[in-house]
PDB file of C-alpha atoms in Angstrom:
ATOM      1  CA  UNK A   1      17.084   0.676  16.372  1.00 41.00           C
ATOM      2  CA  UNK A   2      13.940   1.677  17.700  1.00 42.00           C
ATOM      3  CA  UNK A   3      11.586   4.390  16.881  1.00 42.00           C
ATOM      4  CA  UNK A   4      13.698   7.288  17.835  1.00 40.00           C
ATOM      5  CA  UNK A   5      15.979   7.567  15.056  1.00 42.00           C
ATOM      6  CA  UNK A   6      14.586   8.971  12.148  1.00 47.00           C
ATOM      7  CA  UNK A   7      15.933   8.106   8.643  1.00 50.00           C
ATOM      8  CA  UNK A   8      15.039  11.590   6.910  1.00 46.00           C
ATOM      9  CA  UNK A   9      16.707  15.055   6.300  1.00 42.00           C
ATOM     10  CA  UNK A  10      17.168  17.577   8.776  1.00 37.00           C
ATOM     11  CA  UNK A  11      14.614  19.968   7.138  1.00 44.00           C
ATOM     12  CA  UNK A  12      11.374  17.576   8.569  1.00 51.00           C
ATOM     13  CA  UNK A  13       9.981  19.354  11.145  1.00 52.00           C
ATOM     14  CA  UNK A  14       8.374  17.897  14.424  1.00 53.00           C
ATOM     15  CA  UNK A  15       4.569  17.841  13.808  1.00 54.00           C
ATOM     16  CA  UNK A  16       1.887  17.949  16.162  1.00 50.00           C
ATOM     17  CA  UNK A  17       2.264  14.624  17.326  1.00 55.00           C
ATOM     18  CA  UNK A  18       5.976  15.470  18.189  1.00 58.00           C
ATOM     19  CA  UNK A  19       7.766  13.469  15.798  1.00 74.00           C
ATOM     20  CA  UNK A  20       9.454  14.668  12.737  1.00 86.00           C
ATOM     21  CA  UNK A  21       6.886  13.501   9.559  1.00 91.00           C
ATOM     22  CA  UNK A  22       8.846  10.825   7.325  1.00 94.00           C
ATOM     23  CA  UNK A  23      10.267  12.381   3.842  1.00 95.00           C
ATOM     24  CA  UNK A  24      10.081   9.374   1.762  1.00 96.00           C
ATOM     25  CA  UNK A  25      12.902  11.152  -0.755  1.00 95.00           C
ATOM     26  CA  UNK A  26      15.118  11.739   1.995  1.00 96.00           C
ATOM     27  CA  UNK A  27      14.987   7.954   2.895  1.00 96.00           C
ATOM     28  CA  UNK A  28      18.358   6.104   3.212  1.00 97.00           C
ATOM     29  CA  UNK A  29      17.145   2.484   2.315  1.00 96.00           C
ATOM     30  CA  UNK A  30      19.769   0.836   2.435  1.00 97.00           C
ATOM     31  CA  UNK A  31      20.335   2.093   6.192  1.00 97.00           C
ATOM     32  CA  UNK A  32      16.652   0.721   7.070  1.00 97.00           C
ATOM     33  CA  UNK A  33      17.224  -2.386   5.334  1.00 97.00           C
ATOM     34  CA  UNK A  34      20.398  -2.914   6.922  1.00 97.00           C
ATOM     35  CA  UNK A  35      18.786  -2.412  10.314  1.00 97.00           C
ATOM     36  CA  UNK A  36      16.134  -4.564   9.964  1.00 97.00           C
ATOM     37  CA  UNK A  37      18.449  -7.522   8.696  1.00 97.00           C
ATOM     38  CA  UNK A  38      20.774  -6.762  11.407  1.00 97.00           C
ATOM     39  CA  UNK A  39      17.948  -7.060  14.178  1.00 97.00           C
ATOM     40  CA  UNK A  40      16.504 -10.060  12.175  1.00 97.00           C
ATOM     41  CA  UNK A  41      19.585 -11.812  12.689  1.00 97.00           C
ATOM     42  CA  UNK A  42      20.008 -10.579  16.408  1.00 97.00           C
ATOM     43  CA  UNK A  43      16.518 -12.429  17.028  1.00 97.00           C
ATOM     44  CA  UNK A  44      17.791 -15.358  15.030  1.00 96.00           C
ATOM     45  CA  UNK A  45      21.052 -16.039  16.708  1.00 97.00           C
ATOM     46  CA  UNK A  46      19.001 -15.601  20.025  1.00 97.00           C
ATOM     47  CA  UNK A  47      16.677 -18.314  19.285  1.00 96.00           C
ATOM     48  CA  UNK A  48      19.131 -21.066  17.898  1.00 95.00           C
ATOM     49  CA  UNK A  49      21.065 -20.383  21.568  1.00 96.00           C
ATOM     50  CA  UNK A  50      17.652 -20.729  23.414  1.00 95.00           C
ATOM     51  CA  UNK A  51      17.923 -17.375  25.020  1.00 96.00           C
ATOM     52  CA  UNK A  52      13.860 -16.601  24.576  1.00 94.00           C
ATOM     53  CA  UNK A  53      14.098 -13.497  26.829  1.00 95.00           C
ATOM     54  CA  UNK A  54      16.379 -11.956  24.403  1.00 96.00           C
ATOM     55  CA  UNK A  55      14.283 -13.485  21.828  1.00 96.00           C
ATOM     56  CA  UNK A  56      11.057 -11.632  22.448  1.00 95.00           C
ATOM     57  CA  UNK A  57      12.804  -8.266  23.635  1.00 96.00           C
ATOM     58  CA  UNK A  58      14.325  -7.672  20.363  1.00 97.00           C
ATOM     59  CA  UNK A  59      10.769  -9.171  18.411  1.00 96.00           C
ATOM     60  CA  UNK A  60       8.872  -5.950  19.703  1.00 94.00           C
ATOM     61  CA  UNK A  61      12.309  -3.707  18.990  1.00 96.00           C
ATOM     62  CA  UNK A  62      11.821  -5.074  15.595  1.00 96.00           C
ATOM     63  CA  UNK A  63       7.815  -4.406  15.766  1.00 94.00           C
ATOM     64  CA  UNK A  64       8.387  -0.859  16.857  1.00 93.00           C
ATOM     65  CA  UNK A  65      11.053  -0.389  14.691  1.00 95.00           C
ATOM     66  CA  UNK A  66      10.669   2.985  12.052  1.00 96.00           C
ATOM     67  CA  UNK A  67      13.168   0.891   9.938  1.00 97.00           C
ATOM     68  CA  UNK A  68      10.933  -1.748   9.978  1.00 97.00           C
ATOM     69  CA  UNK A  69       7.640   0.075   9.028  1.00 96.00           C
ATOM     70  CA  UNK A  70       9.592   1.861   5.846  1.00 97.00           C
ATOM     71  CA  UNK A  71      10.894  -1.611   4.165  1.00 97.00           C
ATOM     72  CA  UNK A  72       7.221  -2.897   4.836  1.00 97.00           C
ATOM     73  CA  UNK A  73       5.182  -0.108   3.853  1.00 97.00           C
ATOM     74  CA  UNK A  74       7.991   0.474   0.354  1.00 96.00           C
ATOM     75  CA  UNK A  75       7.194  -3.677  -0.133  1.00 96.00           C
ATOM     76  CA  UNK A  76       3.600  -3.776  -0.153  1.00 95.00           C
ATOM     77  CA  UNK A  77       2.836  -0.241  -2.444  1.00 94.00           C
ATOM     78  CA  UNK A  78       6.190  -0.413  -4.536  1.00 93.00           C
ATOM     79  CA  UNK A  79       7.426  -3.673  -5.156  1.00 91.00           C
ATOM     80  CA  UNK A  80       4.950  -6.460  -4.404  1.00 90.00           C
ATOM     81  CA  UNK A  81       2.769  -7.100  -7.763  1.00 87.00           C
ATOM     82  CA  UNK A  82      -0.576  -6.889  -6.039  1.00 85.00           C
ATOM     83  CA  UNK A  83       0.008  -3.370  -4.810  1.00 86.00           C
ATOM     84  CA  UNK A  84      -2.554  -1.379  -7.100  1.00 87.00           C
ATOM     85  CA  UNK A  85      -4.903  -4.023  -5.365  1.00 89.00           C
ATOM     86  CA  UNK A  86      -6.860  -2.285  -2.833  1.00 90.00           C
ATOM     87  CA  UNK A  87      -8.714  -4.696   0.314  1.00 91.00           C
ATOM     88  CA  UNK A  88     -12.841  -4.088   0.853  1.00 91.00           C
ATOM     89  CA  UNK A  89     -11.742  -0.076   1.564  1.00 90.00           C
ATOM     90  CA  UNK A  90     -10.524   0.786  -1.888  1.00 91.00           C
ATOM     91  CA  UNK A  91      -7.352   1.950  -0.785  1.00 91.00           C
ATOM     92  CA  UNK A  92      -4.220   2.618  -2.747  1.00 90.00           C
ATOM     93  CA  UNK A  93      -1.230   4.676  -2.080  1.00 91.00           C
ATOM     94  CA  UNK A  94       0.580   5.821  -5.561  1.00 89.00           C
ATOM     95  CA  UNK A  95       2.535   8.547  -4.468  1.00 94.00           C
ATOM     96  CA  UNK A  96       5.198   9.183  -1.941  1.00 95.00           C
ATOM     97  CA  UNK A  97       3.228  11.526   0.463  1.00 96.00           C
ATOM     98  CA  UNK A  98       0.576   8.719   1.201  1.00 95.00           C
ATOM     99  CA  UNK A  99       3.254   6.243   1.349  1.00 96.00           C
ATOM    100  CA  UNK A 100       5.060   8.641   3.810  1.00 96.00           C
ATOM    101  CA  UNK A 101       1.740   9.054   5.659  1.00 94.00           C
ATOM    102  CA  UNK A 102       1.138   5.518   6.444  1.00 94.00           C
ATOM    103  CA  UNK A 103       4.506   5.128   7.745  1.00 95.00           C
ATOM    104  CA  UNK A 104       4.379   7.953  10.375  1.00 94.00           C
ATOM    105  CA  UNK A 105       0.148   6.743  10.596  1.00 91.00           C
ATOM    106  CA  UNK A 106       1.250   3.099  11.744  1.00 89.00           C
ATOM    107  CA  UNK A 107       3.265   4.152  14.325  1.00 85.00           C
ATOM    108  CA  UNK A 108       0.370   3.193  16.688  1.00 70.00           C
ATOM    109  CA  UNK A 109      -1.370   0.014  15.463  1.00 61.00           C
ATOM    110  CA  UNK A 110      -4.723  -1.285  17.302  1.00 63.00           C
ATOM    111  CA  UNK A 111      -4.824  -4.752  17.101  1.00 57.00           C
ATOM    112  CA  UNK A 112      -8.715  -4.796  17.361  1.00 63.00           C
ATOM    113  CA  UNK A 113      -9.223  -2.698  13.893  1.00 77.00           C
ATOM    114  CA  UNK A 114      -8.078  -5.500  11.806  1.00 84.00           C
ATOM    115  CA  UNK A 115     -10.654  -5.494   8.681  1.00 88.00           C
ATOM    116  CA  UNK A 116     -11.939  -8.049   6.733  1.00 91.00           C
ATOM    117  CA  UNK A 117     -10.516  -9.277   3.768  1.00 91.00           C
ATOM    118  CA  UNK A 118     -12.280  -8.605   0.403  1.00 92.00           C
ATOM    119  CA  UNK A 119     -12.897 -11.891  -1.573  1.00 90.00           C
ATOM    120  CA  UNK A 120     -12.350 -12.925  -4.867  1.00 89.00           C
ATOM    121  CA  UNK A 121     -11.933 -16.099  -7.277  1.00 91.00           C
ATOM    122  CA  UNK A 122      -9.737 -17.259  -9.606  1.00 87.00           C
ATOM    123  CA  UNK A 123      -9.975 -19.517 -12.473  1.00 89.00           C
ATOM    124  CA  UNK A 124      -8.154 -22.826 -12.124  1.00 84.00           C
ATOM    125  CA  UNK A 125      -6.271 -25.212 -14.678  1.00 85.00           C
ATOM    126  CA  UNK A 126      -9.177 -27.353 -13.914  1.00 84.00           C
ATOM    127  CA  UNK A 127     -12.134 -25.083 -14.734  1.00 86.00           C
ATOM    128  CA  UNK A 128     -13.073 -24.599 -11.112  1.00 85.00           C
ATOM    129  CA  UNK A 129     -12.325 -21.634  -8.900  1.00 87.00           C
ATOM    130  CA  UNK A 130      -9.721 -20.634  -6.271  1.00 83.00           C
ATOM    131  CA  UNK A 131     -11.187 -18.059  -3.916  1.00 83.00           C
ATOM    132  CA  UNK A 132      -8.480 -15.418  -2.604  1.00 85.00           C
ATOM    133  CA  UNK A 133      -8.952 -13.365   0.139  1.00 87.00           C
ATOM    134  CA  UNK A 134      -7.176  -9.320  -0.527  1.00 92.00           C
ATOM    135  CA  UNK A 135      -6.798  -7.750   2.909  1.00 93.00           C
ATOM    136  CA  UNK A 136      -6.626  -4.280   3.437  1.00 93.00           C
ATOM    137  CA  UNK A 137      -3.597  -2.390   2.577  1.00 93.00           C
ATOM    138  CA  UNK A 138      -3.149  -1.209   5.965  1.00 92.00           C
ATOM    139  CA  UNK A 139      -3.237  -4.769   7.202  1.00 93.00           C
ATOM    140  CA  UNK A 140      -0.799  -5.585   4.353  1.00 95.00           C
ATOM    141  CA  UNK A 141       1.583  -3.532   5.536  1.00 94.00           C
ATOM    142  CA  UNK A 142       1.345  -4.713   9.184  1.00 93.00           C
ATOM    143  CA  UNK A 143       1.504  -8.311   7.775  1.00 94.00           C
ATOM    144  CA  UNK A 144       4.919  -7.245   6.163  1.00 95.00           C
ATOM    145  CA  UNK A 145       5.686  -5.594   9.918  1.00 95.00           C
ATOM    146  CA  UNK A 146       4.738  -9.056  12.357  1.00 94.00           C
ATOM    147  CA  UNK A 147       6.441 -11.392   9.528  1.00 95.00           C
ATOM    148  CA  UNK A 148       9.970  -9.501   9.153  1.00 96.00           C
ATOM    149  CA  UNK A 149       9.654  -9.641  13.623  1.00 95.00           C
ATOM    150  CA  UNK A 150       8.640 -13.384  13.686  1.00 95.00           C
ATOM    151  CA  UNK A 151       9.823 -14.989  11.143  1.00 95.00           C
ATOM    152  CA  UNK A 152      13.743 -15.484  11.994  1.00 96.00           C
ATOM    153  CA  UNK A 153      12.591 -16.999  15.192  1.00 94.00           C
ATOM    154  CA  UNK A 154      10.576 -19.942  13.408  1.00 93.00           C
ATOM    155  CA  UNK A 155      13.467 -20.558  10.626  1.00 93.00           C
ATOM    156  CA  UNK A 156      15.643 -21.135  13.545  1.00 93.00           C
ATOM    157  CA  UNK A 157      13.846 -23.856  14.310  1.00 91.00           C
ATOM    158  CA  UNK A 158      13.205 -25.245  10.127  1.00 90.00           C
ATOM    159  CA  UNK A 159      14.492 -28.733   9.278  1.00 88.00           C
ATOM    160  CA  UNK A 160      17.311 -28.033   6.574  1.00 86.00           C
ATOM    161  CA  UNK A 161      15.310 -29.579   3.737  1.00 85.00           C
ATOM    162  CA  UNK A 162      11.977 -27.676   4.332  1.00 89.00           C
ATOM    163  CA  UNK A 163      11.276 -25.306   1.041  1.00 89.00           C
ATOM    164  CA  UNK A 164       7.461 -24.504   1.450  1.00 85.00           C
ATOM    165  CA  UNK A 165       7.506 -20.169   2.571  1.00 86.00           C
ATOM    166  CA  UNK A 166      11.115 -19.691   3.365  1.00 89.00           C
ATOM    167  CA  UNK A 167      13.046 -16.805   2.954  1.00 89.00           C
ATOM    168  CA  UNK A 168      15.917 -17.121   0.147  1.00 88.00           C
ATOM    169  CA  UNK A 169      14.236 -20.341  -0.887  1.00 90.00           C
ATOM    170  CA  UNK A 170      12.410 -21.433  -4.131  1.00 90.00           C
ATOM    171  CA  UNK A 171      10.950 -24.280  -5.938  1.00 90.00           C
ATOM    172  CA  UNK A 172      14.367 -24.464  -7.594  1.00 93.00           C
ATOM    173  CA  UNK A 173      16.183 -25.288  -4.652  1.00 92.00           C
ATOM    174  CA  UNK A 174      13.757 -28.081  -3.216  1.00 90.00           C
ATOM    175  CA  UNK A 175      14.541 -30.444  -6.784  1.00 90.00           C
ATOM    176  CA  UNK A 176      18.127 -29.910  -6.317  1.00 90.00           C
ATOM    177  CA  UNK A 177      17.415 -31.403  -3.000  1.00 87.00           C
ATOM    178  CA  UNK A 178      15.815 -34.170  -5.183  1.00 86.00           C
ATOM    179  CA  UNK A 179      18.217 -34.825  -7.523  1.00 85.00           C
ATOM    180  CA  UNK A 180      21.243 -34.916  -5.271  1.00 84.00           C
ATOM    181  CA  UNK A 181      19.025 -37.372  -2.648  1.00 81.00           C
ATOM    182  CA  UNK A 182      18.210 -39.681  -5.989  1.00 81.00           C
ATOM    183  CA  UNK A 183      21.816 -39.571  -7.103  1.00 81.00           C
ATOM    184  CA  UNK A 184      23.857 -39.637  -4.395  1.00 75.00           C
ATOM    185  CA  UNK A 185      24.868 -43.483  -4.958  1.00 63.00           C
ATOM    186  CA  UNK A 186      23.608 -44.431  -1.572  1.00 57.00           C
ATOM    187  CA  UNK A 187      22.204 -48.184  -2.216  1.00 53.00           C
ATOM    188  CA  UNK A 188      18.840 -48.941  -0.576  1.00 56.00           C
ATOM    189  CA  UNK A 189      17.797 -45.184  -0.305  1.00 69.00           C
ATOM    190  CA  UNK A 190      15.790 -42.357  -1.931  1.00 70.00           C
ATOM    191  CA  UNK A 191      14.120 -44.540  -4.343  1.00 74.00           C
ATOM    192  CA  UNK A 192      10.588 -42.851  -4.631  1.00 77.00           C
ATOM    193  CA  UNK A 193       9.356 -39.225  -4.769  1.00 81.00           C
ATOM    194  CA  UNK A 194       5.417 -39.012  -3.738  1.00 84.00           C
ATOM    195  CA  UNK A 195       4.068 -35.994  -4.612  1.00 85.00           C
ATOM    196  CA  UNK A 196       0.867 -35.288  -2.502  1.00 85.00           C
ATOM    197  CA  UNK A 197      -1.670 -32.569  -1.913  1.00 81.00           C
ATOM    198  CA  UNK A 198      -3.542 -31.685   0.770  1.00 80.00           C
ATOM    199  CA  UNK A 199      -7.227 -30.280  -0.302  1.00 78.00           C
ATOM    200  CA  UNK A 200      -8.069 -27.399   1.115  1.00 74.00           C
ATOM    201  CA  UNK A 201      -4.896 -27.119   2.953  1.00 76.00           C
ATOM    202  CA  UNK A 202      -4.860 -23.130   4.082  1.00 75.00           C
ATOM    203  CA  UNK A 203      -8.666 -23.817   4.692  1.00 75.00           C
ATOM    204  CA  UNK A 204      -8.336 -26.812   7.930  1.00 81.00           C
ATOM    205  CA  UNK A 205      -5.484 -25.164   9.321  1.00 84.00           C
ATOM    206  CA  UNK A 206      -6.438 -25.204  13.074  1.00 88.00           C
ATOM    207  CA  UNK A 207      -6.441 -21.697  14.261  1.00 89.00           C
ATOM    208  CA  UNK A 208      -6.470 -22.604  17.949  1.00 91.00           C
ATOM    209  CA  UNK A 209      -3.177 -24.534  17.077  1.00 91.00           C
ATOM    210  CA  UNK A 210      -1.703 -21.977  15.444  1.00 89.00           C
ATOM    211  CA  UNK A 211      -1.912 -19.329  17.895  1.00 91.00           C
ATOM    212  CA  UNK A 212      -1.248 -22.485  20.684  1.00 91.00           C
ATOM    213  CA  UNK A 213       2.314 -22.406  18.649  1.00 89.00           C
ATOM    214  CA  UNK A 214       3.080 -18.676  18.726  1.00 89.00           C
ATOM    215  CA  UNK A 215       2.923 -19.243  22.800  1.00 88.00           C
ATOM    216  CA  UNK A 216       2.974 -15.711  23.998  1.00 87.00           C
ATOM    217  CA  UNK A 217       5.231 -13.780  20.855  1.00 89.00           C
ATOM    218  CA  UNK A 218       5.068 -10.277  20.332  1.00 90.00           C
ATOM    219  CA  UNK A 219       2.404  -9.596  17.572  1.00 87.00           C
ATOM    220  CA  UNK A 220       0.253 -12.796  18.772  1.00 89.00           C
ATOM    221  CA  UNK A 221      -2.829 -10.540  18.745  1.00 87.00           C
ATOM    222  CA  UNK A 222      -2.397  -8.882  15.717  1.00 87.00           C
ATOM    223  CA  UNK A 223      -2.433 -12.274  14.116  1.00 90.00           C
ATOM    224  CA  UNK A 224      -5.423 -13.739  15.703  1.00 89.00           C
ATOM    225  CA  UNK A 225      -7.213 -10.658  14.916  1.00 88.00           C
ATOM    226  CA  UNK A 226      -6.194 -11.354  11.796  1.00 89.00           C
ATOM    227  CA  UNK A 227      -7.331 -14.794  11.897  1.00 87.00           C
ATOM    228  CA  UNK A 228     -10.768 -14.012  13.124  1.00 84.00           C
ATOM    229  CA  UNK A 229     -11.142 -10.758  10.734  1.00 82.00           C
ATOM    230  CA  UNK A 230     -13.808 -12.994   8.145  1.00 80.00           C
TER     231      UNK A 230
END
């Protein structure tokens, strides 16, 4: 699962950092995707059953995971809709010998290099603006990396009817949640929606309590790195 099993052809060569360079058409992607689920749901299982040992073992299996770096780093430059944005270095990876250089390139991360994001605003309904911070695509890609490791352990802990982030969930699925909770026939129940916002929200997020939560997880200082980048 780990970083020893290489999901290229035979013909890559070992180069001088003894490792065979990734050959991004010689991919299987289904095979890496299939890994990463598989470990996803390995770290899931192990977290609704409380076994937090296991938990964080197979968290940095699925941070060192090759598997894991290819779906990220095919995400962020291929499929997301921001990828021709670059982050305050200009970068941007169009073809699939940079892609397949950043893969082999990340297989040692430094948490300390995280770099800033690059700001920018956008208009709002209201006529004021939103500001956005782009990160790096480096740091992108490592978001995509600490996310796919995390994130099953947090969802096993999700109430059933949270929406907000969550994989295989959409704005969709939260009204159905409405309308079956305002027509279920129940007398005396579900008679109001309130529909609130909270200004600024992303903005008073206590960083101290954030990292307080991630306790001692794999890929904790990535994140406050991350955090603290500006």
């Amino acid at each position: 699962m780990g970083n020893t099993v290489r999901m290229v052809g035979s013909s890559a060569t070992p180069n001088d950092r003894g490792f065979a360079p990734t050959v991004w058409s010689q991919v299987d992607w289904k095979q890496a995707e299939r890994r990463v689920q598989n470990l996803r749901f390995r770290i899931f299982r192990a977290a609704k059953e409380q076994r937090w040992k296991q938990v964080r073992n197979l968290t940095k299996l699925l941070l060192r995971s090759y598997a894991n770096r290819l779906v990220s780093v095919r995400r962020i430059t291929q499929v997301n809709r921001g990828r021709q944005t670059p982050g305050i270095d200009g970068e941007r990876l169009t073809t699939p010998e940079e892609r397949a250089k950043l893969v082999d390139d990340l297989r040692q991360y430094h948490p300390w290099r995280a770099a800033p994001v690059r700001r920018v605003y956008l208009p709002k309904a209201n006529g004021k603006q939103r500001p956005l911070g782009i990160p790096t695509l480096r740091d992108r890609v490592l978001h995509m990396v600490v996310k796919n490791a995390l994130e099953p352990r947090f969802e096993a802990e999700f109430e059933a009817q949270s929406y907000g982030f969550r994989p295989g969930r959409c704005c969709q699925d939260a009204i159905e949640e409405v309308y079956v909770a305002l027509n279920n026939g129940a007398v005396g129940h579900h008679h109001y929606i309130l529909d609130a916002d909270i200004q600024g929200a992303f903005d008073q997020i206590s960083q101290d309590f954030s990292l307080h939560r991630l306790g001692l997880m794999p890929g904790r200082e990535l994140i406050k790195q991350w955090l603290k980048a500006g």
